[in-house]
PDB file of C-alpha atoms in Angstrom:
ATOM      1  CA  MET A1056      37.533 -49.794 -68.703  1.00  0.00           C
ATOM      2  CA  ARG A1057      36.600 -49.049 -72.389  1.00  0.00           C
ATOM      3  CA  TYR A1058      33.949 -51.858 -72.411  1.00  0.00           C
ATOM      4  CA  CYS A1059      32.312 -50.174 -69.530  1.00  0.00           C
ATOM      5  CA  THR A1060      32.085 -46.705 -70.922  1.00  0.00           C
ATOM      6  CA  LYS A1061      31.031 -48.105 -74.266  1.00  0.00           C
ATOM      7  CA  THR A1062      28.290 -50.669 -72.276  1.00  0.00           C
ATOM      8  CA  LEU A1063      27.481 -47.142 -70.707  1.00  0.00           C
ATOM      9  CA  TYR A1064      26.576 -44.969 -73.890  1.00  0.00           C
ATOM     10  CA  GLN A1065      24.734 -48.529 -75.275  1.00  0.00           C
ATOM     11  CA  LEU A1066      22.781 -48.553 -72.183  1.00  0.00           C
ATOM     12  CA  SER A1067      22.067 -44.810 -72.610  1.00  0.00           C
ATOM     13  CA  LEU A1068      20.555 -45.315 -76.014  1.00  0.00           C
ATOM     14  CA  ARG A1069      18.348 -48.092 -74.952  1.00  0.00           C
ATOM     15  CA  THR A1070      17.036 -46.310 -72.076  1.00  0.00           C
ATOM     16  CA  PHE A1071      16.112 -43.361 -74.606  1.00  0.00           C
ATOM     17  CA  PHE A1072      14.353 -45.640 -76.974  1.00  0.00           C
ATOM     18  CA  VAL A1073      12.362 -47.505 -74.324  1.00  0.00           C
ATOM     19  CA  SER A1074      11.241 -44.127 -72.905  1.00  0.00           C
ATOM     20  CA  SER A1075      10.166 -43.233 -76.257  1.00  0.00           C
ATOM     21  CA  SER A1076       6.431 -43.661 -76.750  1.00  0.00           C
ATOM     22  CA  GLY A1077       7.083 -44.278 -80.954  1.00  0.00           C
ATOM     23  CA  THR A1078       9.335 -47.088 -80.485  1.00  0.00           C
ATOM     24  CA  PRO A1079       7.922 -50.134 -82.339  1.00  0.00           C
ATOM     25  CA  ALA A1080       7.211 -53.595 -80.697  1.00  0.00           C
ATOM     26  CA  GLN A1081       9.595 -55.644 -82.626  1.00  0.00           C
ATOM     27  CA  TYR A1082      12.399 -53.460 -80.907  1.00  0.00           C
ATOM     28  CA  PHE A1083      11.521 -54.829 -77.326  1.00  0.00           C
ATOM     29  CA  LYS A1084      11.795 -58.543 -78.694  1.00  0.00           C
ATOM     30  CA  ALA A1085      15.410 -57.829 -79.901  1.00  0.00           C
ATOM     31  CA  LEU A1086      16.057 -55.671 -76.355  1.00  0.00           C
ATOM     32  CA  LEU A1087      15.144 -58.931 -74.500  1.00  0.00           C
ATOM     33  CA  SER A1088      17.666 -61.035 -75.995  1.00  0.00           C
ATOM     34  CA  GLN A1089      20.616 -62.137 -73.908  1.00  0.00           C
ATOM     35  CA  ARG A1090      23.291 -59.966 -75.475  1.00  0.00           C
ATOM     36  CA  THR A1091      21.544 -57.006 -74.568  1.00  0.00           C
ATOM     37  CA  PHE A1092      21.330 -57.821 -70.958  1.00  0.00           C
ATOM     38  CA  SER A1093      25.049 -59.670 -71.117  1.00  0.00           C
ATOM     39  CA  PRO A1094      26.070 -56.607 -68.697  1.00  0.00           C
ATOM     40  CA  LEU A1095      23.613 -57.868 -65.985  1.00  0.00           C
ATOM     41  CA  HIS A1096      26.046 -60.990 -65.436  1.00  0.00           C
ATOM     42  CA  LEU A1097      29.148 -58.590 -65.133  1.00  0.00           C
ATOM     43  CA  ILE A1098      28.176 -56.402 -62.309  1.00  0.00           C
ATOM     44  CA  SER A1099      29.878 -58.609 -59.570  1.00  0.00           C
ATOM     45  CA  LYS A1100      32.584 -57.083 -57.778  1.00  0.00           C
ATOM     46  CA  PRO A1101      35.325 -59.867 -59.004  1.00  0.00           C
ATOM     47  CA  PHE A1102      34.367 -58.491 -62.535  1.00  0.00           C
ATOM     48  CA  LYS A1103      34.682 -54.905 -61.605  1.00  0.00           C
ATOM     49  CA  ASP A1104      37.991 -55.630 -59.614  1.00  0.00           C
ATOM     50  CA  HIS A1105      39.353 -57.678 -62.634  1.00  0.00           C
ATOM     51  CA  LEU A1106      38.415 -54.573 -65.205  1.00  0.00           C
ATOM     52  CA  ARG A1107      39.798 -52.094 -62.564  1.00  0.00           C
ATOM     53  CA  VAL A1108      37.027 -49.882 -64.027  1.00  0.00           C
ATOM     54  CA  ASN A1109      36.691 -46.561 -62.482  1.00  0.00           C
ATOM     55  CA  GLU A1110      34.344 -46.357 -59.506  1.00  0.00           C
ATOM     56  CA  GLN A1111      32.189 -43.423 -60.612  1.00  0.00           C
ATOM     57  CA  ILE A1112      31.918 -45.063 -63.876  1.00  0.00           C
ATOM     58  CA  PHE A1113      30.781 -48.506 -62.364  1.00  0.00           C
ATOM     59  CA  VAL A1114      28.400 -46.953 -60.316  1.00  0.00           C
ATOM     60  CA  ARG A1115      26.336 -44.924 -63.451  1.00  0.00           C
ATOM     61  CA  PHE A1116      26.880 -48.000 -65.491  1.00  0.00           C
ATOM     62  CA  LEU A1117      24.760 -49.704 -62.364  1.00  0.00           C
ATOM     63  CA  GLU A1118      22.187 -46.973 -62.015  1.00  0.00           C
ATOM     64  CA  LYS A1119      21.762 -47.320 -65.921  1.00  0.00           C
ATOM     65  CA  ILE A1120      20.793 -50.872 -65.954  1.00  0.00           C
ATOM     66  CA  VAL A1121      18.580 -50.343 -63.023  1.00  0.00           C
ATOM     67  CA  GLU A1122      16.779 -47.316 -64.710  1.00  0.00           C
ATOM     68  CA  LEU A1123      16.632 -48.963 -68.178  1.00  0.00           C
ATOM     69  CA  VAL A1124      15.102 -52.333 -66.160  1.00  0.00           C
ATOM     70  CA  HIS A1125      12.531 -50.208 -64.221  1.00  0.00           C
ATOM     71  CA  LEU A1126      11.446 -48.398 -67.289  1.00  0.00           C
ATOM     72  CA  LEU A1127      10.850 -51.830 -69.134  1.00  0.00           C
ATOM     73  CA  VAL A1128       9.067 -53.338 -66.302  1.00  0.00           C
ATOM     74  CA  SER A1129       6.978 -49.979 -65.102  1.00  0.00           C
ATOM     75  CA  GLY A1130       5.829 -49.296 -68.924  1.00  0.00           C
ATOM     76  CA  GLN A1131       6.389 -51.804 -71.243  1.00  0.00           C
ATOM     77  CA  LEU A1132       5.869 -55.001 -69.355  1.00  0.00           C
ATOM     78  CA  GLN A1133       2.811 -55.893 -71.429  1.00  0.00           C
ATOM     79  CA  ARG A1134       4.938 -55.325 -74.603  1.00  0.00           C
ATOM     80  CA  ILE A1135       7.615 -58.080 -73.343  1.00  0.00           C
ATOM     81  CA  GLU A1136       5.878 -60.284 -70.875  1.00  0.00           C
ATOM     82  CA  LYS A1137       5.112 -62.838 -73.452  1.00  0.00           C
ATOM     83  CA  ARG A1138       8.711 -63.436 -74.893  1.00  0.00           C
ATOM     84  CA  GLU A1139      10.097 -66.323 -74.322  1.00  0.00           C
ATOM     85  CA  ASN A1140      13.110 -65.080 -72.471  1.00  0.00           C
ATOM     86  CA  ILE A1141      11.154 -62.764 -69.951  1.00  0.00           C
ATOM     87  CA  THR A1142      12.030 -65.166 -67.020  1.00  0.00           C
ATOM     88  CA  HIS A1143      15.647 -65.496 -67.854  1.00  0.00           C
ATOM     89  CA  PHE A1144      15.301 -61.667 -68.029  1.00  0.00           C
ATOM     90  CA  LEU A1145      13.338 -61.645 -64.531  1.00  0.00           C
ATOM     91  CA  SER A1146      16.182 -64.071 -63.199  1.00  0.00           C
ATOM     92  CA  LEU A1147      19.004 -62.054 -63.874  1.00  0.00           C
ATOM     93  CA  PHE A1148      17.311 -58.760 -62.246  1.00  0.00           C
ATOM     94  CA  TYR A1149      16.813 -61.235 -59.219  1.00  0.00           C
ATOM     95  CA  LYS A1150      20.516 -61.426 -59.468  1.00  0.00           C
ATOM     96  CA  LEU A1151      21.124 -57.577 -60.157  1.00  0.00           C
ATOM     97  CA  THR A1152      18.892 -56.637 -56.849  1.00  0.00           C
ATOM     98  CA  PHE A1153      20.545 -58.689 -54.504  1.00  0.00           C
ATOM     99  CA  ASP A1154      24.038 -58.162 -55.802  1.00  0.00           C
ATOM    100  CA  GLN A1155      23.651 -54.133 -55.543  1.00  0.00           C
ATOM    101  CA  VAL A1156      26.635 -52.248 -53.642  1.00  0.00           C
ATOM    102  CA  ASP A1157      24.561 -49.818 -51.900  1.00  0.00           C
ATOM    103  CA  TRP A1158      21.048 -49.195 -50.318  1.00  0.00           C
ATOM    104  CA  ASP A1159      20.077 -46.338 -52.620  1.00  0.00           C
ATOM    105  CA  GLY A1160      20.244 -49.095 -55.784  1.00  0.00           C
ATOM    106  CA  TYR A1161      18.761 -51.769 -53.531  1.00  0.00           C
ATOM    107  CA  LEU A1162      15.871 -49.166 -53.041  1.00  0.00           C
ATOM    108  CA  SER A1163      15.339 -48.682 -56.833  1.00  0.00           C
ATOM    109  CA  CYS A1164      15.350 -52.351 -57.337  1.00  0.00           C
ATOM    110  CA  LEU A1165      12.654 -52.690 -55.172  1.00  0.00           C
ATOM    111  CA  GLU A1166      10.638 -50.408 -56.442  1.00  0.00           C
ATOM    112  CA  THR A1167      10.657 -51.608 -59.613  1.00  0.00           C
ATOM    113  CA  TRP A1168       9.992 -55.360 -58.022  1.00  0.00           C
ATOM    114  CA  GLN A1169       7.120 -53.399 -56.751  1.00  0.00           C
ATOM    115  CA  CYS A1170       5.835 -52.227 -60.073  1.00  0.00           C
ATOM    116  CA  PHE A1171       6.236 -55.805 -61.255  1.00  0.00           C
ATOM    117  CA  VAL A1172       3.862 -57.614 -58.680  1.00  0.00           C
ATOM    118  CA  ALA A1173       1.362 -54.865 -58.923  1.00  0.00           C
ATOM    119  CA  HIS A1174       1.152 -55.781 -62.433  1.00  0.00           C
ATOM    120  CA  LEU A1175       0.738 -59.398 -61.896  1.00  0.00           C
ATOM    121  CA  LYS A1176      -2.042 -58.516 -59.206  1.00  0.00           C
ATOM    122  CA  ARG A1177      -3.926 -56.240 -62.130  1.00  0.00           C
ATOM    123  CA  LEU A1178      -3.415 -59.006 -64.313  1.00  0.00           C
ATOM    124  CA  MET A1179      -5.059 -61.524 -61.618  1.00  0.00           C
ATOM    125  CA  GLU A1180      -7.908 -59.483 -60.915  1.00  0.00           C
ATOM    126  CA  SER A1181      -9.070 -59.102 -64.273  1.00  0.00           C
ATOM    127  CA  SER A1182      -8.458 -62.532 -64.800  1.00  0.00           C
ATOM    128  CA  GLN A1183      -7.530 -62.238 -68.207  1.00  0.00           C
ATOM    129  CA  SER A1184      -3.812 -64.132 -67.989  1.00  0.00           C
ATOM    130  CA  GLU A1185      -4.220 -66.451 -65.018  1.00  0.00           C
ATOM    131  CA  THR A1186      -1.430 -68.978 -66.756  1.00  0.00           C
ATOM    132  CA  LEU A1187       0.799 -66.260 -67.223  1.00  0.00           C
ATOM    133  CA  VAL A1188       0.398 -65.032 -63.570  1.00  0.00           C
ATOM    134  CA  SER A1189       0.950 -68.288 -62.227  1.00  0.00           C
ATOM    135  CA  SER A1190       3.801 -69.049 -64.238  1.00  0.00           C
ATOM    136  CA  TYR A1191       5.503 -66.166 -62.553  1.00  0.00           C
ATOM    137  CA  SER A1192       4.356 -67.322 -58.928  1.00  0.00           C
ATOM    138  CA  SER A1193       6.789 -69.739 -58.434  1.00  0.00           C
ATOM    139  CA  SER A1194       9.663 -67.184 -58.771  1.00  0.00           C
ATOM    140  CA  LEU A1195       8.036 -64.953 -55.970  1.00  0.00           C
ATOM    141  CA  ILE A1196       8.510 -67.266 -53.368  1.00  0.00           C
ATOM    142  CA  PRO A1197      12.301 -67.356 -53.526  1.00  0.00           C
ATOM    143  CA  LEU A1198      11.964 -63.373 -53.916  1.00  0.00           C
ATOM    144  CA  SER A1199       9.886 -63.105 -50.743  1.00  0.00           C
ATOM    145  CA  GLU A1200      12.353 -65.536 -49.133  1.00  0.00           C
ATOM    146  CA  THR A1201      15.511 -63.404 -50.032  1.00  0.00           C
ATOM    147  CA  LEU A1202      13.865 -59.991 -49.120  1.00  0.00           C
ATOM    148  CA  LEU A1203      12.924 -61.248 -46.046  1.00  0.00           C
ATOM    149  CA  GLN A1204      16.496 -62.489 -45.118  1.00  0.00           C
ATOM    150  CA  LYS A1205      17.718 -58.946 -46.542  1.00  0.00           C
ATOM    151  CA  ILE A1206      15.198 -57.079 -43.611  1.00  0.00           C
ATOM    152  CA  PHE A1207      16.086 -59.248 -40.544  1.00  0.00           C
ATOM    153  CA  PHE A1208      18.871 -58.089 -38.479  1.00  0.00           C
ATOM    154  CA  MET A1209      19.332 -61.803 -37.301  1.00  0.00           C
ATOM    155  CA  ASN A1210      20.752 -62.520 -41.110  1.00  0.00           C
ATOM    156  CA  ASN A1211      21.676 -59.064 -42.371  1.00  0.00           C
ATOM    157  CA  GLY A1212      22.625 -57.063 -39.189  1.00  0.00           C
ATOM    158  CA  THR A1213      26.138 -55.735 -40.520  1.00  0.00           C
ATOM    159  CA  LYS A1214      24.476 -54.438 -43.350  1.00  0.00           C
ATOM    160  CA  LEU A1215      21.321 -53.129 -41.956  1.00  0.00           C
ATOM    161  CA  GLU A1216      23.372 -51.120 -39.250  1.00  0.00           C
ATOM    162  CA  GLU A1217      24.389 -48.676 -41.874  1.00  0.00           C
ATOM    163  CA  LEU A1218      20.634 -47.867 -42.111  1.00  0.00           C
ATOM    164  CA  ASP A1219      19.780 -47.859 -38.453  1.00  0.00           C
ATOM    165  CA  ASP A1220      19.085 -44.621 -36.481  1.00  0.00           C
ATOM    166  CA  LEU A1221      19.565 -45.963 -32.987  1.00  0.00           C
ATOM    167  CA  LYS A1222      23.127 -46.191 -31.794  1.00  0.00           C
ATOM    168  CA  GLU A1223      24.073 -48.879 -29.577  1.00  0.00           C
ATOM    169  CA  GLU A1224      26.507 -46.478 -27.272  1.00  0.00           C
ATOM    170  CA  ASP A1225      22.890 -45.333 -25.624  1.00  0.00           C
ATOM    171  CA  VAL A1226      22.782 -47.671 -22.636  1.00  0.00           C
ATOM    172  CA  SER A1227      19.438 -45.721 -21.601  1.00  0.00           C
ATOM    173  CA  LEU A1228      18.014 -48.107 -24.453  1.00  0.00           C
ATOM    174  CA  VAL A1229      18.352 -51.252 -22.357  1.00  0.00           C
ATOM    175  CA  SER A1230      15.865 -50.309 -19.466  1.00  0.00           C
ATOM    176  CA  TYR A1231      13.375 -49.290 -22.270  1.00  0.00           C
ATOM    177  CA  PHE A1232      13.814 -52.349 -24.130  1.00  0.00           C
ATOM    178  CA  GLY A1233      13.640 -54.404 -20.970  1.00  0.00           C
ATOM    179  CA  HIS A1234      10.172 -53.038 -19.975  1.00  0.00           C
ATOM    180  CA  LYS A1235       9.011 -53.489 -23.519  1.00  0.00           C
ATOM    181  CA  ILE A1236       9.672 -56.952 -23.596  1.00  0.00           C
ATOM    182  CA  THR A1237       7.987 -57.918 -20.264  1.00  0.00           C
ATOM    183  CA  GLU A1238       4.881 -55.251 -21.514  1.00  0.00           C
ATOM    184  CA  SER A1239       4.707 -57.460 -24.917  1.00  0.00           C
ATOM    185  CA  PHE A1240       5.701 -60.903 -23.579  1.00  0.00           C
ATOM    186  CA  TYR A1241       2.211 -61.874 -22.413  1.00  0.00           C
ATOM    187  CA  PHE A1242       0.454 -60.614 -25.652  1.00  0.00           C
ATOM    188  CA  LEU A1243       3.327 -62.763 -27.729  1.00  0.00           C
ATOM    189  CA  ASN A1244       3.094 -65.588 -26.283  1.00  0.00           C
ATOM    190  CA  ARG A1245      -0.773 -66.017 -26.934  1.00  0.00           C
ATOM    191  CA  TRP A1246       0.102 -64.929 -30.509  1.00  0.00           C
ATOM    192  CA  LYS A1247       2.931 -67.640 -30.942  1.00  0.00           C
ATOM    193  CA  VAL A1248      -0.166 -70.158 -29.799  1.00  0.00           C
ATOM    194  CA  ASN A1249      -2.285 -68.734 -32.499  1.00  0.00           C
ATOM    195  CA  PHE A1250       0.315 -68.237 -35.025  1.00  0.00           C
ATOM    196  CA  ILE A1251       1.663 -72.225 -34.894  1.00  0.00           C
ATOM    197  CA  LYS A1252      -2.118 -73.320 -35.140  1.00  0.00           C
ATOM    198  CA  TRP A1253      -2.626 -70.612 -38.021  1.00  0.00           C
ATOM    199  CA  SER A1254       0.502 -71.690 -40.006  1.00  0.00           C
ATOM    200  CA  ASN A1255      -0.063 -75.331 -39.830  1.00  0.00           C
TER     201      ASN A1255
ATOM    202  CA  MET B 352      10.430 -38.135 -41.706  1.00  0.00           C
ATOM    203  CA  GLU B 353      10.618 -41.684 -42.972  1.00  0.00           C
ATOM    204  CA  SER B 354      14.040 -43.106 -42.611  1.00  0.00           C
ATOM    205  CA  GLU B 355      16.088 -45.677 -44.868  1.00  0.00           C
ATOM    206  CA  PHE B 356      15.425 -48.504 -43.159  1.00  0.00           C
ATOM    207  CA  HIS B 357      11.947 -47.773 -42.822  1.00  0.00           C
ATOM    208  CA  LYS B 358      11.501 -47.630 -46.670  1.00  0.00           C
ATOM    209  CA  VAL B 359      13.440 -50.672 -47.119  1.00  0.00           C
ATOM    210  CA  VAL B 360      11.003 -52.545 -44.726  1.00  0.00           C
ATOM    211  CA  GLN B 361       8.322 -50.866 -46.270  1.00  0.00           C
ATOM    212  CA  LEU B 362       8.966 -51.460 -49.467  1.00  0.00           C
ATOM    213  CA  SER B 363      10.020 -55.390 -49.067  1.00  0.00           C
ATOM    214  CA  ALA B 364       6.615 -55.997 -46.851  1.00  0.00           C
ATOM    215  CA  ASP B 365       4.634 -54.369 -49.753  1.00  0.00           C
ATOM    216  CA  ILE B 366       6.169 -56.917 -52.105  1.00  0.00           C
ATOM    217  CA  PHE B 367       5.979 -59.600 -49.644  1.00  0.00           C
ATOM    218  CA  LEU B 368       2.177 -58.973 -49.186  1.00  0.00           C
ATOM    219  CA  SER B 369       1.601 -58.677 -52.770  1.00  0.00           C
ATOM    220  CA  SER B 370       3.501 -61.819 -53.450  1.00  0.00           C
ATOM    221  CA  ALA B 371       1.376 -63.619 -50.800  1.00  0.00           C
ATOM    222  CA  GLU B 372      -1.538 -62.690 -52.352  1.00  0.00           C
ATOM    223  CA  LEU B 373      -0.199 -63.946 -55.661  1.00  0.00           C
ATOM    224  CA  THR B 374       0.840 -67.183 -54.361  1.00  0.00           C
ATOM    225  CA  LYS B 375      -2.265 -68.049 -52.289  1.00  0.00           C
ATOM    226  CA  ASN B 376      -0.649 -67.455 -49.357  1.00  0.00           C
ATOM    227  CA  GLN B 377       2.385 -69.697 -49.482  1.00  0.00           C
ATOM    228  CA  THR B 378       4.352 -66.798 -48.020  1.00  0.00           C
ATOM    229  CA  LEU B 379       2.938 -67.125 -44.789  1.00  0.00           C
ATOM    230  CA  SER B 380       5.315 -70.387 -43.907  1.00  0.00           C
ATOM    231  CA  LEU B 381       8.405 -68.058 -44.590  1.00  0.00           C
ATOM    232  CA  LEU B 382       7.692 -66.241 -41.347  1.00  0.00           C
ATOM    233  CA  THR B 383       7.563 -69.269 -39.037  1.00  0.00           C
ATOM    234  CA  GLU B 384      11.077 -70.286 -38.747  1.00  0.00           C
ATOM    235  CA  PRO B 385      12.349 -66.281 -37.871  1.00  0.00           C
ATOM    236  CA  PHE B 386       9.180 -65.962 -35.703  1.00  0.00           C
ATOM    237  CA  GLN B 387       9.768 -69.070 -33.485  1.00  0.00           C
ATOM    238  CA  ARG B 388      13.663 -68.331 -33.462  1.00  0.00           C
ATOM    239  CA  CYS B 389      12.677 -64.682 -32.172  1.00  0.00           C
ATOM    240  CA  ILE B 390       9.780 -65.485 -29.631  1.00  0.00           C
ATOM    241  CA  SER B 391      12.168 -68.374 -28.158  1.00  0.00           C
ATOM    242  CA  SER B 392      15.022 -66.058 -27.616  1.00  0.00           C
ATOM    243  CA  TYR B 393      12.142 -63.536 -26.238  1.00  0.00           C
ATOM    244  CA  GLU B 394      10.907 -66.028 -23.747  1.00  0.00           C
ATOM    245  CA  SER B 395      14.112 -66.598 -22.541  1.00  0.00           C
ATOM    246  CA  LEU B 396      14.857 -62.872 -22.027  1.00  0.00           C
ATOM    247  CA  ALA B 397      11.482 -62.261 -20.574  1.00  0.00           C
ATOM    248  CA  GLY B 398      12.418 -64.931 -17.744  1.00  0.00           C
ATOM    249  CA  ILE B 399      15.710 -63.391 -17.160  1.00  0.00           C
ATOM    250  CA  PHE B 400      14.046 -60.018 -16.858  1.00  0.00           C
ATOM    251  CA  LYS B 401      11.582 -61.177 -14.298  1.00  0.00           C
ATOM    252  CA  SER B 402      13.826 -62.974 -11.930  1.00  0.00           C
ATOM    253  CA  ASN B 403      16.192 -60.477 -11.710  1.00  0.00           C
ATOM    254  CA  ASN B 404      13.777 -57.379 -12.274  1.00  0.00           C
ATOM    255  CA  GLY B 405      15.956 -56.217 -15.071  1.00  0.00           C
ATOM    256  CA  LEU B 406      18.205 -57.230 -17.650  1.00  0.00           C
ATOM    257  CA  PRO B 407      21.714 -57.728 -16.701  1.00  0.00           C
ATOM    258  CA  ILE B 408      23.249 -56.469 -19.921  1.00  0.00           C
ATOM    259  CA  ASN B 409      26.992 -55.817 -19.663  1.00  0.00           C
ATOM    260  CA  SER B 410      28.657 -55.515 -23.048  1.00  0.00           C
ATOM    261  CA  LYS B 411      27.593 -53.723 -26.261  1.00  0.00           C
ATOM    262  CA  VAL B 412      27.219 -56.875 -28.024  1.00  0.00           C
ATOM    263  CA  GLN B 413      24.522 -58.104 -25.510  1.00  0.00           C
ATOM    264  CA  LEU B 414      22.938 -54.630 -26.297  1.00  0.00           C
ATOM    265  CA  LYS B 415      23.049 -55.224 -29.810  1.00  0.00           C
ATOM    266  CA  GLU B 416      21.687 -58.671 -29.893  1.00  0.00           C
ATOM    267  CA  LEU B 417      18.393 -57.418 -28.133  1.00  0.00           C
ATOM    268  CA  ARG B 418      18.686 -54.281 -30.805  1.00  0.00           C
ATOM    269  CA  TYR B 419      18.685 -56.886 -33.041  1.00  0.00           C
ATOM    270  CA  LEU B 420      15.943 -59.406 -31.513  1.00  0.00           C
ATOM    271  CA  THR B 421      13.397 -56.237 -30.840  1.00  0.00           C
ATOM    272  CA  LYS B 422      13.739 -54.959 -34.460  1.00  0.00           C
ATOM    273  CA  ASP B 423      13.280 -58.212 -36.257  1.00  0.00           C
ATOM    274  CA  LEU B 424      10.286 -58.980 -33.971  1.00  0.00           C
ATOM    275  CA  ALA B 425       8.984 -55.766 -34.777  1.00  0.00           C
ATOM    276  CA  THR B 426       9.218 -56.597 -38.538  1.00  0.00           C
ATOM    277  CA  ILE B 427       7.777 -59.839 -38.100  1.00  0.00           C
ATOM    278  CA  LEU B 428       4.755 -58.492 -36.340  1.00  0.00           C
ATOM    279  CA  GLN B 429       4.411 -55.865 -38.850  1.00  0.00           C
ATOM    280  CA  LEU B 430       4.252 -58.795 -41.553  1.00  0.00           C
ATOM    281  CA  MET B 431       2.015 -60.659 -39.705  1.00  0.00           C
ATOM    282  CA  GLY B 432      -0.439 -57.764 -39.120  1.00  0.00           C
ATOM    283  CA  ARG B 433      -0.528 -57.297 -42.857  1.00  0.00           C
ATOM    284  CA  LEU B 434      -0.908 -61.091 -43.797  1.00  0.00           C
ATOM    285  CA  SER B 435      -3.534 -61.712 -40.970  1.00  0.00           C
ATOM    286  CA  GLU B 436      -5.589 -60.103 -43.586  1.00  0.00           C
ATOM    287  CA  LEU B 437      -5.620 -63.003 -45.979  1.00  0.00           C
ATOM    288  CA  HIS B 438      -6.090 -65.532 -43.209  1.00  0.00           C
ATOM    289  CA  MET B 439      -9.141 -63.954 -41.103  1.00  0.00           C
ATOM    290  CA  LYS B 440     -12.502 -62.855 -41.533  1.00  0.00           C
ATOM    291  CA  GLU B 441     -13.048 -58.995 -41.453  1.00  0.00           C
ATOM    292  CA  PRO B 442     -14.075 -58.233 -37.926  1.00  0.00           C
ATOM    293  CA  TYR B 443     -11.219 -60.108 -36.022  1.00  0.00           C
ATOM    294  CA  VAL B 444      -8.504 -58.593 -38.723  1.00  0.00           C
ATOM    295  CA  LEU B 445      -9.768 -54.821 -37.621  1.00  0.00           C
ATOM    296  CA  VAL B 446      -8.876 -55.514 -33.909  1.00  0.00           C
ATOM    297  CA  ASP B 447      -6.224 -58.055 -33.840  1.00  0.00           C
ATOM    298  CA  ARG B 448      -4.067 -56.182 -36.664  1.00  0.00           C
ATOM    299  CA  PHE B 449      -4.017 -52.843 -35.158  1.00  0.00           C
ATOM    300  CA  ILE B 450      -3.015 -54.362 -32.064  1.00  0.00           C
ATOM    301  CA  LEU B 451      -0.244 -55.860 -34.022  1.00  0.00           C
ATOM    302  CA  ILE B 452       0.855 -52.537 -36.015  1.00  0.00           C
ATOM    303  CA  ASP B 453       0.467 -50.796 -32.681  1.00  0.00           C
ATOM    304  CA  TYR B 454       3.148 -53.191 -31.161  1.00  0.00           C
ATOM    305  CA  ALA B 455       5.172 -52.977 -34.255  1.00  0.00           C
ATOM    306  CA  ILE B 456       5.181 -49.300 -33.900  1.00  0.00           C
ATOM    307  CA  ILE B 457       6.325 -49.286 -30.231  1.00  0.00           C
ATOM    308  CA  PHE B 458       9.433 -51.174 -31.652  1.00  0.00           C
ATOM    309  CA  PHE B 459      10.734 -49.087 -34.306  1.00  0.00           C
TER     310      PHE B 459
END
C-alpha cells in the first residue's frame, strides 16, 4: 500500500516534468532507465493481490503510468527513440497494454500505440530514419497479432461481451442473421477464392 | 453514436493498417487463419440454411456462436477492405473496397 502510494506520487511528478516544455534532454535519458519503469513490471493482478492494495489507488496508479507513457510517446518520442533502452521500454508498454484490467485503460493504451505508429509512418515518409523504422518493424507484427486476438469474438468473446450492445436474449436476431448469411454467402465465396490467391 | 466496441475495433484497425504499411504488408497473413476459420463455419451455416429454409437455432449458446461468427466476419471484412488499398491498384480498390465496407456495416 505504502509502496503504491509513494510510486503514485513519483509518477505524478514525472508526468509533470515530461509535460513541461523546459525539461532538459538529459532528463529523458534518466527517465528511460529501468528503475523508472519498474512499476510496469508490477501491475499484474498477483502483485496487486499480494500487496492487498486499495482498489482506488491501484486504478489511479495504472492511469498515471498510462498517462506518463502517452506523454512520452506523443510528445517526446524524438528525444527518447535513440536511447538504447527504448526497445525495453516498448516491450514493457506492450505488456502493460494487454494486461489492462478494464476497457478504458486498454483504449488509452491503443491511443498511445496509434501515436507511435503515426510517428513511425512520418519518419518513413520523410525517409530520414529507415534503419530506425525497420528496427521497430519486427515488433509491430506481434503487436498486430495480439490486437487481432483481442478484437475477435472467437478468441476473446467473454471480455468483448462487456462492450457489445446486442443482447443474446433477442431471438428475432436469428432470422435477421440467417438472411444476412445467405445474402452474403455467394459474395463471400467469391472473396474467399480471391483472398487465398491474394495472400499466397 | 459510436459504441465502446466500435472504438476498440476502429483503433485496433488503424494500428493494424499502419503496421501493415510499415512492415511491407506482412500483416496480411495474420488474417488468413481467422478468415478461413470464419468462412468454413459460414459455408456450413449457409448450407444448413438452404436445406432447412432457415436456421434451426434451439439454444442461446447457438445464437451466441452465430453472433460471434457474424461479428468476427464483419471485422475481418473491414480489415481486408482497408488492407486492399495496399495490395491492389486504384480502380479495383475503389469498387471492391466499398462493397466490403458496405457488408461490414450491415453486420455491425
